[in-house]
Amino acid sequence: MRREGGSYRAVEELRGLESELERLRAQVLVSWRQEARLLGWLGLKDGMRILELGCGAGFVTQALRTALPHARITALDADPQMLARARSTLGADPRVQLVQAEAESTGLAGASFDFVIARYLFQHLPSPGAVAREARRVLRTRGRLAVVDHDAALWGIVAPAFPEVQPIYAKTGRAQAVRGGDRLIGRKLWRILRASGFDPVELEAFVYHSDVLGLEAFAPQLDHDRILAFVRDGSITADEHAVLREAHRRFVATPGAYVLMVGLIACGERPEP
């Protein structure tokens, strides 16, 4: 069954909300340096009015606040529980405004932001084009939307690889699609932004890997329990989960094991009227 509002609810992921929040925090830490460098090249600057769509518990908001001390940030999420966590993460700060709203209908004033960021949000949206159009509406002329996401076909490299896990993860992708998400969203981002009225549109990639960061930095992203939600709803069997668990055990026990992950950023500009 499709979930109202998209394919992701933090409280249902991993082993519950607390473990999922730790994974999200680790996800920011492991790749933010590469993301921030590319976002800067794409036009993100200190002093801007920034809107973050799908801010979750505020980990990216916190990174933005640190990197851009003179920016004013509006952090938006539809989940009141996640916004409560964001308040705890960020504390009281006049530079940051938290807003509860849907990303496709923010209720924010038009032409009021210089830059909009949506990080790993679009893959969970049943209507990503509607969110892109709303981002265009709230951007000033020449303002930019940056969508950070991935594509399952370009996810990265894990060595040694275990072919038996691929059909299982393919099932999770199909199950996510039933819920309203799309793990192949990366290849569609350029077209989505262009069809939503952005011009020009750019698509760039960033990589991060264990030779620099260490294998332990990737542990939360490789955790086989990330698919427990699919086990609970019957999309994956307990036996299939056991296959993933054994593959993970063999992977971490292999000397010289290696991980490289690939992220994508699509960036579009609101053109002159």
PDB file of C-alpha atoms in Angstrom:
ATOM      1  CA  MET A   1       0.000   0.000   0.000  1.00  0.00           C
ATOM      2  CA  ARG A   2       1.266   3.476  -0.840  1.00  0.00           C
ATOM      3  CA  ARG A   3       1.992   5.592   2.212  1.00  0.00           C
ATOM      4  CA  GLU A   4       0.333   8.970   2.393  1.00  0.00           C
ATOM      5  CA  GLY A   5       2.909  11.580   1.397  1.00  0.00           C
ATOM      6  CA  GLY A   6       5.581   9.209   0.051  1.00  0.00           C
ATOM      7  CA  SER A   7       7.621   6.081   0.668  1.00  0.00           C
ATOM      8  CA  TYR A   8       9.524   7.073   3.828  1.00  0.00           C
ATOM      9  CA  ARG A   9       8.655   7.312   7.503  1.00  0.00           C
ATOM     10  CA  ALA A  10      11.623   7.476   9.841  1.00  0.00           C
ATOM     11  CA  VAL A  11       9.830   5.742  12.698  1.00  0.00           C
ATOM     12  CA  GLU A  12       9.347   2.610  10.553  1.00  0.00           C
ATOM     13  CA  GLU A  13      12.927   2.368   9.286  1.00  0.00           C
ATOM     14  CA  LEU A  14      15.817   0.231  10.539  1.00  0.00           C
ATOM     15  CA  ARG A  15      15.222  -0.895  14.166  1.00  0.00           C
ATOM     16  CA  GLY A  16      13.044   2.097  15.019  1.00  0.00           C
ATOM     17  CA  LEU A  17      13.328   5.862  15.203  1.00  0.00           C
ATOM     18  CA  GLU A  18      16.459   6.174  17.341  1.00  0.00           C
ATOM     19  CA  SER A  19      18.568   3.861  15.184  1.00  0.00           C
ATOM     20  CA  GLU A  20      17.274   5.530  12.023  1.00  0.00           C
ATOM     21  CA  LEU A  21      18.238   8.959  13.364  1.00  0.00           C
ATOM     22  CA  GLU A  22      21.747   7.711  14.036  1.00  0.00           C
ATOM     23  CA  ARG A  23      21.920   6.419  10.450  1.00  0.00           C
ATOM     24  CA  LEU A  24      20.756   9.775   9.100  1.00  0.00           C
ATOM     25  CA  ARG A  25      23.335  11.606  11.181  1.00  0.00           C
ATOM     26  CA  ALA A  26      26.071   9.293   9.887  1.00  0.00           C
ATOM     27  CA  GLN A  27      24.820   9.753   6.307  1.00  0.00           C
ATOM     28  CA  VAL A  28      25.406  13.497   6.562  1.00  0.00           C
ATOM     29  CA  LEU A  29      28.838  13.133   8.143  1.00  0.00           C
ATOM     30  CA  VAL A  30      30.128  10.616   5.617  1.00  0.00           C
ATOM     31  CA  SER A  31      29.491  12.686   2.474  1.00  0.00           C
ATOM     32  CA  TRP A  32      28.856  16.296   3.475  1.00  0.00           C
ATOM     33  CA  ARG A  33      32.350  17.519   2.588  1.00  0.00           C
ATOM     34  CA  GLN A  34      31.917  16.401  -1.022  1.00  0.00           C
ATOM     35  CA  GLU A  35      28.328  17.630  -1.205  1.00  0.00           C
ATOM     36  CA  ALA A  36      29.113  21.049   0.266  1.00  0.00           C
ATOM     37  CA  ARG A  37      31.995  21.587  -2.138  1.00  0.00           C
ATOM     38  CA  LEU A  38      29.768  20.809  -5.122  1.00  0.00           C
ATOM     39  CA  LEU A  39      26.873  22.887  -3.768  1.00  0.00           C
ATOM     40  CA  GLY A  40      29.243  25.839  -3.474  1.00  0.00           C
ATOM     41  CA  TRP A  41      30.336  25.364  -7.071  1.00  0.00           C
ATOM     42  CA  LEU A  42      26.656  25.302  -8.043  1.00  0.00           C
ATOM     43  CA  GLY A  43      26.054  28.676  -6.410  1.00  0.00           C
ATOM     44  CA  LEU A  44      25.303  28.158  -2.715  1.00  0.00           C
ATOM     45  CA  LYS A  45      26.841  31.079  -0.792  1.00  0.00           C
ATOM     46  CA  ASP A  46      26.882  32.543   2.684  1.00  0.00           C
ATOM     47  CA  GLY A  47      24.345  35.302   3.282  1.00  0.00           C
ATOM     48  CA  MET A  48      21.638  33.657   1.178  1.00  0.00           C
ATOM     49  CA  ARG A  49      18.051  32.918   2.190  1.00  0.00           C
ATOM     50  CA  ILE A  50      17.941  29.120   2.023  1.00  0.00           C
ATOM     51  CA  LEU A  51      15.000  26.719   2.112  1.00  0.00           C
ATOM     52  CA  GLU A  52      15.677  23.095   3.021  1.00  0.00           C
ATOM     53  CA  LEU A  53      12.879  20.728   2.014  1.00  0.00           C
ATOM     54  CA  GLY A  54      12.507  17.551   4.065  1.00  0.00           C
ATOM     55  CA  CYS A  55      14.845  18.672   6.835  1.00  0.00           C
ATOM     56  CA  GLY A  56      14.109  15.675   9.071  1.00  0.00           C
ATOM     57  CA  ALA A  57      15.915  15.883  12.404  1.00  0.00           C
ATOM     58  CA  GLY A  58      17.976  18.884  11.297  1.00  0.00           C
ATOM     59  CA  PHE A  59      21.353  17.276  10.643  1.00  0.00           C
ATOM     60  CA  VAL A  60      21.802  18.918   7.224  1.00  0.00           C
ATOM     61  CA  THR A  61      20.387  22.156   8.622  1.00  0.00           C
ATOM     62  CA  GLN A  62      23.076  22.043  11.277  1.00  0.00           C
ATOM     63  CA  ALA A  63      25.778  21.511   8.659  1.00  0.00           C
ATOM     64  CA  LEU A  64      24.444  24.401   6.575  1.00  0.00           C
ATOM     65  CA  ARG A  65      24.337  26.683   9.616  1.00  0.00           C
ATOM     66  CA  THR A  66      27.957  25.884  10.436  1.00  0.00           C
ATOM     67  CA  ALA A  67      29.208  26.321   6.872  1.00  0.00           C
ATOM     68  CA  LEU A  68      27.160  29.471   6.172  1.00  0.00           C
ATOM     69  CA  PRO A  69      27.104  31.520   9.382  1.00  0.00           C
ATOM     70  CA  HIS A  70      25.380  34.544   7.788  1.00  0.00           C
ATOM     71  CA  ALA A  71      22.683  32.613   5.921  1.00  0.00           C
ATOM     72  CA  ARG A  72      19.044  32.554   6.982  1.00  0.00           C
ATOM     73  CA  ILE A  73      17.648  29.036   6.765  1.00  0.00           C
ATOM     74  CA  THR A  74      14.058  27.846   6.647  1.00  0.00           C
ATOM     75  CA  ALA A  75      13.917  24.113   7.422  1.00  0.00           C
ATOM     76  CA  LEU A  76      10.674  22.416   6.379  1.00  0.00           C
ATOM     77  CA  ASP A  77       9.279  18.961   7.078  1.00  0.00           C
ATOM     78  CA  ALA A  78       5.799  17.457   7.107  1.00  0.00           C
ATOM     79  CA  ASP A  79       6.473  15.158  10.088  1.00  0.00           C
ATOM     80  CA  PRO A  80       5.913  16.912  13.452  1.00  0.00           C
ATOM     81  CA  GLN A  81       7.954  14.247  15.263  1.00  0.00           C
ATOM     82  CA  MET A  82      10.973  14.928  13.068  1.00  0.00           C
ATOM     83  CA  LEU A  83      10.579  18.682  13.485  1.00  0.00           C
ATOM     84  CA  ALA A  84      10.590  18.195  17.242  1.00  0.00           C
ATOM     85  CA  ARG A  85      13.913  16.387  16.846  1.00  0.00           C
ATOM     86  CA  ALA A  86      15.176  19.224  14.665  1.00  0.00           C
ATOM     87  CA  ARG A  87      14.360  21.709  17.420  1.00  0.00           C
ATOM     88  CA  SER A  88      16.406  19.593  19.794  1.00  0.00           C
ATOM     89  CA  THR A  89      19.280  19.348  17.299  1.00  0.00           C
ATOM     90  CA  LEU A  90      19.380  23.046  16.453  1.00  0.00           C
ATOM     91  CA  GLY A  91      18.298  24.764  19.645  1.00  0.00           C
ATOM     92  CA  ALA A  92      17.092  28.356  19.587  1.00  0.00           C
ATOM     93  CA  ASP A  93      18.650  30.237  16.696  1.00  0.00           C
ATOM     94  CA  PRO A  94      17.195  33.366  15.050  1.00  0.00           C
ATOM     95  CA  ARG A  95      18.880  32.389  11.783  1.00  0.00           C
ATOM     96  CA  VAL A  96      16.825  29.172  11.512  1.00  0.00           C
ATOM     97  CA  GLN A  97      13.057  28.911  11.100  1.00  0.00           C
ATOM     98  CA  LEU A  98      11.336  25.512  11.341  1.00  0.00           C
ATOM     99  CA  VAL A  99       8.142  25.031   9.328  1.00  0.00           C
ATOM    100  CA  GLN A 100       5.730  22.106   9.289  1.00  0.00           C
ATOM    101  CA  ALA A 101       4.321  21.734   5.785  1.00  0.00           C
ATOM    102  CA  GLU A 102       4.275  19.457   2.767  1.00  0.00           C
ATOM    103  CA  ALA A 103       7.088  20.051   0.287  1.00  0.00           C
ATOM    104  CA  GLU A 104       4.658  20.383  -2.619  1.00  0.00           C
ATOM    105  CA  SER A 105       2.552  22.977  -0.772  1.00  0.00           C
ATOM    106  CA  THR A 106       4.812  24.941   1.552  1.00  0.00           C
ATOM    107  CA  GLY A 107       2.575  27.943   2.133  1.00  0.00           C
ATOM    108  CA  LEU A 108       5.678  30.143   1.941  1.00  0.00           C
ATOM    109  CA  ALA A 109       5.803  33.446   0.094  1.00  0.00           C
ATOM    110  CA  GLY A 110       6.717  33.359  -3.571  1.00  0.00           C
ATOM    111  CA  ALA A 111      10.104  34.606  -4.788  1.00  0.00           C
ATOM    112  CA  SER A 112      11.435  34.677  -1.216  1.00  0.00           C
ATOM    113  CA  PHE A 113      14.500  32.363  -1.353  1.00  0.00           C
ATOM    114  CA  ASP A 114      17.874  32.410  -3.063  1.00  0.00           C
ATOM    115  CA  PHE A 115      18.523  28.670  -2.842  1.00  0.00           C
ATOM    116  CA  VAL A 116      16.401  25.572  -2.180  1.00  0.00           C
ATOM    117  CA  ILE A 117      17.924  22.229  -1.153  1.00  0.00           C
ATOM    118  CA  ALA A 118      16.184  18.841  -1.202  1.00  0.00           C
ATOM    119  CA  ARG A 119      18.487  16.087   0.044  1.00  0.00           C
ATOM    120  CA  TYR A 120      17.442  12.455  -0.490  1.00  0.00           C
ATOM    121  CA  LEU A 121      13.817  13.569  -0.618  1.00  0.00           C
ATOM    122  CA  PHE A 122      12.855  13.160  -4.265  1.00  0.00           C
ATOM    123  CA  GLN A 123      13.312   9.367  -4.270  1.00  0.00           C
ATOM    124  CA  HIS A 124      10.476   9.131  -1.726  1.00  0.00           C
ATOM    125  CA  LEU A 125       7.985  11.459  -3.427  1.00  0.00           C
ATOM    126  CA  PRO A 126       4.958  10.249  -5.377  1.00  0.00           C
ATOM    127  CA  SER A 127       4.962  13.592  -7.269  1.00  0.00           C
ATOM    128  CA  PRO A 128       8.515  14.985  -7.467  1.00  0.00           C
ATOM    129  CA  GLY A 129       7.515  17.355 -10.245  1.00  0.00           C
ATOM    130  CA  ALA A 130       5.005  19.064  -7.956  1.00  0.00           C
ATOM    131  CA  VAL A 131       7.742  19.670  -5.388  1.00  0.00           C
ATOM    132  CA  ALA A 132      10.095  21.028  -8.051  1.00  0.00           C
ATOM    133  CA  ARG A 133       7.400  23.432  -9.245  1.00  0.00           C
ATOM    134  CA  GLU A 134       6.749  24.602  -5.683  1.00  0.00           C
ATOM    135  CA  ALA A 135      10.483  25.176  -5.237  1.00  0.00           C
ATOM    136  CA  ARG A 136      10.498  27.261  -8.417  1.00  0.00           C
ATOM    137  CA  ARG A 137       7.584  29.311  -7.092  1.00  0.00           C
ATOM    138  CA  VAL A 138       9.332  30.250  -3.844  1.00  0.00           C
ATOM    139  CA  LEU A 139      12.657  31.029  -5.533  1.00  0.00           C
ATOM    140  CA  ARG A 140      13.535  34.517  -6.645  1.00  0.00           C
ATOM    141  CA  THR A 141      14.608  35.055 -10.256  1.00  0.00           C
ATOM    142  CA  ARG A 142      18.016  33.386 -10.779  1.00  0.00           C
ATOM    143  CA  GLY A 143      17.546  31.458  -7.568  1.00  0.00           C
ATOM    144  CA  ARG A 144      18.487  27.788  -7.650  1.00  0.00           C
ATOM    145  CA  LEU A 145      17.102  24.427  -6.603  1.00  0.00           C
ATOM    146  CA  ALA A 146      19.619  21.680  -5.777  1.00  0.00           C
ATOM    147  CA  VAL A 147      18.326  18.115  -5.511  1.00  0.00           C
ATOM    148  CA  VAL A 148      20.738  15.655  -3.900  1.00  0.00           C
ATOM    149  CA  ASP A 149      19.813  12.032  -4.526  1.00  0.00           C
ATOM    150  CA  HIS A 150      21.008   8.791  -6.050  1.00  0.00           C
ATOM    151  CA  ASP A 151      20.107   6.131  -8.584  1.00  0.00           C
ATOM    152  CA  ALA A 152      20.119   2.473  -7.585  1.00  0.00           C
ATOM    153  CA  ALA A 153      21.946   1.553 -10.803  1.00  0.00           C
ATOM    154  CA  LEU A 154      24.768   3.958  -9.874  1.00  0.00           C
ATOM    155  CA  TRP A 155      24.733   3.329  -6.129  1.00  0.00           C
ATOM    156  CA  GLY A 156      28.439   2.550  -5.994  1.00  0.00           C
ATOM    157  CA  ILE A 157      30.965  -0.250  -5.543  1.00  0.00           C
ATOM    158  CA  VAL A 158      31.253  -2.820  -2.788  1.00  0.00           C
ATOM    159  CA  ALA A 159      34.179  -5.241  -2.918  1.00  0.00           C
ATOM    160  CA  PRO A 160      33.945  -8.108  -2.387  1.00  0.00           C
ATOM    161  CA  ALA A 161      30.500  -8.263  -3.992  1.00  0.00           C
ATOM    162  CA  PHE A 162      27.916 -10.935  -3.251  1.00  0.00           C
ATOM    163  CA  PRO A 163      25.636 -11.569  -6.254  1.00  0.00           C
ATOM    164  CA  GLU A 164      22.997 -13.298  -4.140  1.00  0.00           C
ATOM    165  CA  VAL A 165      22.012 -10.001  -2.516  1.00  0.00           C
ATOM    166  CA  GLN A 166      21.118  -8.205  -5.758  1.00  0.00           C
ATOM    167  CA  PRO A 167      17.720  -9.879  -6.349  1.00  0.00           C
ATOM    168  CA  ILE A 168      16.763  -9.114  -2.752  1.00  0.00           C
ATOM    169  CA  TYR A 169      17.588  -5.442  -3.024  1.00  0.00           C
ATOM    170  CA  ALA A 170      15.754  -5.353  -6.355  1.00  0.00           C
ATOM    171  CA  LYS A 171      12.640  -6.489  -4.479  1.00  0.00           C
ATOM    172  CA  THR A 172      13.023  -3.625  -2.006  1.00  0.00           C
ATOM    173  CA  GLY A 173      13.179  -1.203  -4.933  1.00  0.00           C
ATOM    174  CA  ARG A 174       9.924  -2.569  -6.320  1.00  0.00           C
ATOM    175  CA  ALA A 175       8.334  -2.389  -2.872  1.00  0.00           C
ATOM    176  CA  GLN A 176       9.419   1.240  -2.514  1.00  0.00           C
ATOM    177  CA  ALA A 177       7.808   2.008  -5.867  1.00  0.00           C
ATOM    178  CA  VAL A 178       4.510   0.577  -4.592  1.00  0.00           C
ATOM    179  CA  ARG A 179       4.806   2.943  -1.622  1.00  0.00           C
ATOM    180  CA  GLY A 180       5.194   5.912  -3.952  1.00  0.00           C
ATOM    181  CA  GLY A 181       8.984   6.157  -4.173  1.00  0.00           C
ATOM    182  CA  ASP A 182      11.559   5.699  -6.922  1.00  0.00           C
ATOM    183  CA  ARG A 183      15.082   4.370  -6.383  1.00  0.00           C
ATOM    184  CA  LEU A 184      15.907   5.181  -9.996  1.00  0.00           C
ATOM    185  CA  ILE A 185      15.133   8.873  -9.511  1.00  0.00           C
ATOM    186  CA  GLY A 186      18.704   9.988 -10.246  1.00  0.00           C
ATOM    187  CA  ARG A 187      18.427   9.476 -13.996  1.00  0.00           C
ATOM    188  CA  LYS A 188      15.176  11.469 -14.052  1.00  0.00           C
ATOM    189  CA  LEU A 189      16.220  14.531 -12.065  1.00  0.00           C
ATOM    190  CA  TRP A 190      17.434  16.611 -15.026  1.00  0.00           C
ATOM    191  CA  ARG A 191      14.177  16.060 -16.912  1.00  0.00           C
ATOM    192  CA  ILE A 192      12.043  16.743 -13.819  1.00  0.00           C
ATOM    193  CA  LEU A 193      13.721  20.085 -13.192  1.00  0.00           C
ATOM    194  CA  ARG A 194      13.637  21.074 -16.851  1.00  0.00           C
ATOM    195  CA  ALA A 195       9.938  20.159 -17.151  1.00  0.00           C
ATOM    196  CA  SER A 196       9.262  22.221 -14.007  1.00  0.00           C
ATOM    197  CA  GLY A 197      10.552  25.393 -15.647  1.00  0.00           C
ATOM    198  CA  PHE A 198      14.180  25.517 -14.536  1.00  0.00           C
ATOM    199  CA  ASP A 199      16.726  26.699 -17.093  1.00  0.00           C
ATOM    200  CA  PRO A 200      19.603  26.020 -17.191  1.00  0.00           C
ATOM    201  CA  VAL A 201      19.737  22.636 -15.457  1.00  0.00           C
ATOM    202  CA  GLU A 202      22.926  20.825 -14.511  1.00  0.00           C
ATOM    203  CA  LEU A 203      23.533  17.270 -13.274  1.00  0.00           C
ATOM    204  CA  GLU A 204      26.727  16.503 -11.357  1.00  0.00           C
ATOM    205  CA  ALA A 205      28.100  13.566  -9.352  1.00  0.00           C
ATOM    206  CA  PHE A 206      30.188  13.255  -6.191  1.00  0.00           C
ATOM    207  CA  VAL A 207      31.931  10.208  -4.745  1.00  0.00           C
ATOM    208  CA  TYR A 208      33.109   9.186  -1.289  1.00  0.00           C
ATOM    209  CA  HIS A 209      34.941   5.995  -0.360  1.00  0.00           C
ATOM    210  CA  SER A 210      36.375   3.922   2.433  1.00  0.00           C
ATOM    211  CA  ASP A 211      40.058   4.389   1.541  1.00  0.00           C
ATOM    212  CA  VAL A 212      39.706   7.956   2.815  1.00  0.00           C
ATOM    213  CA  LEU A 213      36.894   7.650   5.343  1.00  0.00           C
ATOM    214  CA  GLY A 214      37.456   4.133   6.662  1.00  0.00           C
ATOM    215  CA  LEU A 215      35.073   1.206   6.382  1.00  0.00           C
ATOM    216  CA  GLU A 216      33.400   1.951   9.721  1.00  0.00           C
ATOM    217  CA  ALA A 217      32.062   5.263   8.386  1.00  0.00           C
ATOM    218  CA  PHE A 218      29.879   3.299   5.956  1.00  0.00           C
ATOM    219  CA  ALA A 219      28.554   0.795   8.491  1.00  0.00           C
ATOM    220  CA  PRO A 220      25.164   2.510   9.013  1.00  0.00           C
ATOM    221  CA  GLN A 221      24.529   2.654   5.257  1.00  0.00           C
ATOM    222  CA  LEU A 222      25.466  -1.010   4.764  1.00  0.00           C
ATOM    223  CA  ASP A 223      23.463  -2.278   7.731  1.00  0.00           C
ATOM    224  CA  HIS A 224      21.348  -5.230   6.582  1.00  0.00           C
ATOM    225  CA  ASP A 225      18.654  -4.184   9.047  1.00  0.00           C
ATOM    226  CA  ARG A 226      17.873  -1.197   6.840  1.00  0.00           C
ATOM    227  CA  ILE A 227      15.348  -3.434   5.057  1.00  0.00           C
ATOM    228  CA  LEU A 228      13.523  -4.545   8.207  1.00  0.00           C
ATOM    229  CA  ALA A 229      10.533  -2.409   7.221  1.00  0.00           C
ATOM    230  CA  PHE A 230      10.231  -4.536   4.076  1.00  0.00           C
ATOM    231  CA  VAL A 231      10.456  -7.720   6.144  1.00  0.00           C
ATOM    232  CA  ARG A 232       7.709  -6.479   8.435  1.00  0.00           C
ATOM    233  CA  ASP A 233       5.350  -5.701   5.559  1.00  0.00           C
ATOM    234  CA  GLY A 234       6.079  -8.980   3.761  1.00  0.00           C
ATOM    235  CA  SER A 235       7.961  -7.566   0.767  1.00  0.00           C
ATOM    236  CA  ILE A 236      11.086  -9.510   1.854  1.00  0.00           C
ATOM    237  CA  THR A 237      11.121 -12.832   3.666  1.00  0.00           C
ATOM    238  CA  ALA A 238      12.986 -13.586   6.862  1.00  0.00           C
ATOM    239  CA  ASP A 239      15.142 -16.054   4.914  1.00  0.00           C
ATOM    240  CA  GLU A 240      16.115 -13.312   2.448  1.00  0.00           C
ATOM    241  CA  HIS A 241      17.020 -11.041   5.324  1.00  0.00           C
ATOM    242  CA  ALA A 242      19.226 -13.834   6.663  1.00  0.00           C
ATOM    243  CA  VAL A 243      21.026 -13.974   3.297  1.00  0.00           C
ATOM    244  CA  LEU A 244      21.808 -10.258   3.624  1.00  0.00           C
ATOM    245  CA  ARG A 245      22.967 -10.708   7.190  1.00  0.00           C
ATOM    246  CA  GLU A 246      25.399 -13.469   6.197  1.00  0.00           C
ATOM    247  CA  ALA A 247      26.714 -11.463   3.213  1.00  0.00           C
ATOM    248  CA  HIS A 248      27.321  -8.519   5.506  1.00  0.00           C
ATOM    249  CA  ARG A 249      29.191 -10.718   7.975  1.00  0.00           C
ATOM    250  CA  ARG A 250      31.437 -12.071   5.241  1.00  0.00           C
ATOM    251  CA  PHE A 251      32.022  -8.580   3.844  1.00  0.00           C
ATOM    252  CA  VAL A 252      33.223  -7.004   7.093  1.00  0.00           C
ATOM    253  CA  ALA A 253      35.411 -10.053   7.770  1.00  0.00           C
ATOM    254  CA  THR A 254      37.234  -9.666   4.432  1.00  0.00           C
ATOM    255  CA  PRO A 255      40.668  -7.994   4.642  1.00  0.00           C
ATOM    256  CA  GLY A 256      40.793  -4.970   2.323  1.00  0.00           C
ATOM    257  CA  ALA A 257      37.025  -4.705   1.913  1.00  0.00           C
ATOM    258  CA  TYR A 258      36.122  -1.523   0.029  1.00  0.00           C
ATOM    259  CA  VAL A 259      33.128   0.771  -0.442  1.00  0.00           C
ATOM    260  CA  LEU A 260      32.661   3.625  -2.910  1.00  0.00           C
ATOM    261  CA  MET A 261      29.340   5.453  -3.076  1.00  0.00           C
ATOM    262  CA  VAL A 262      28.058   7.817  -5.757  1.00  0.00           C
ATOM    263  CA  GLY A 263      25.679  10.705  -5.165  1.00  0.00           C
ATOM    264  CA  LEU A 264      24.042  13.001  -7.704  1.00  0.00           C
ATOM    265  CA  ILE A 265      23.105  16.662  -7.550  1.00  0.00           C
ATOM    266  CA  ALA A 266      20.719  18.171 -10.080  1.00  0.00           C
ATOM    267  CA  CYS A 267      20.644  21.955  -9.971  1.00  0.00           C
ATOM    268  CA  GLY A 268      18.237  24.185 -11.831  1.00  0.00           C
ATOM    269  CA  GLU A 269      17.886  27.956 -12.021  1.00  0.00           C
ATOM    270  CA  ARG A 270      14.647  29.923 -12.081  1.00  0.00           C
ATOM    271  CA  PRO A 271      14.990  31.972 -15.264  1.00  0.00           C
ATOM    272  CA  GLU A 272      13.990  35.527 -15.938  1.00  0.00           C
ATOM    273  CA  PRO A 273      10.223  35.886 -16.568  1.00  0.00           C
TER     274      PRO A 273
END
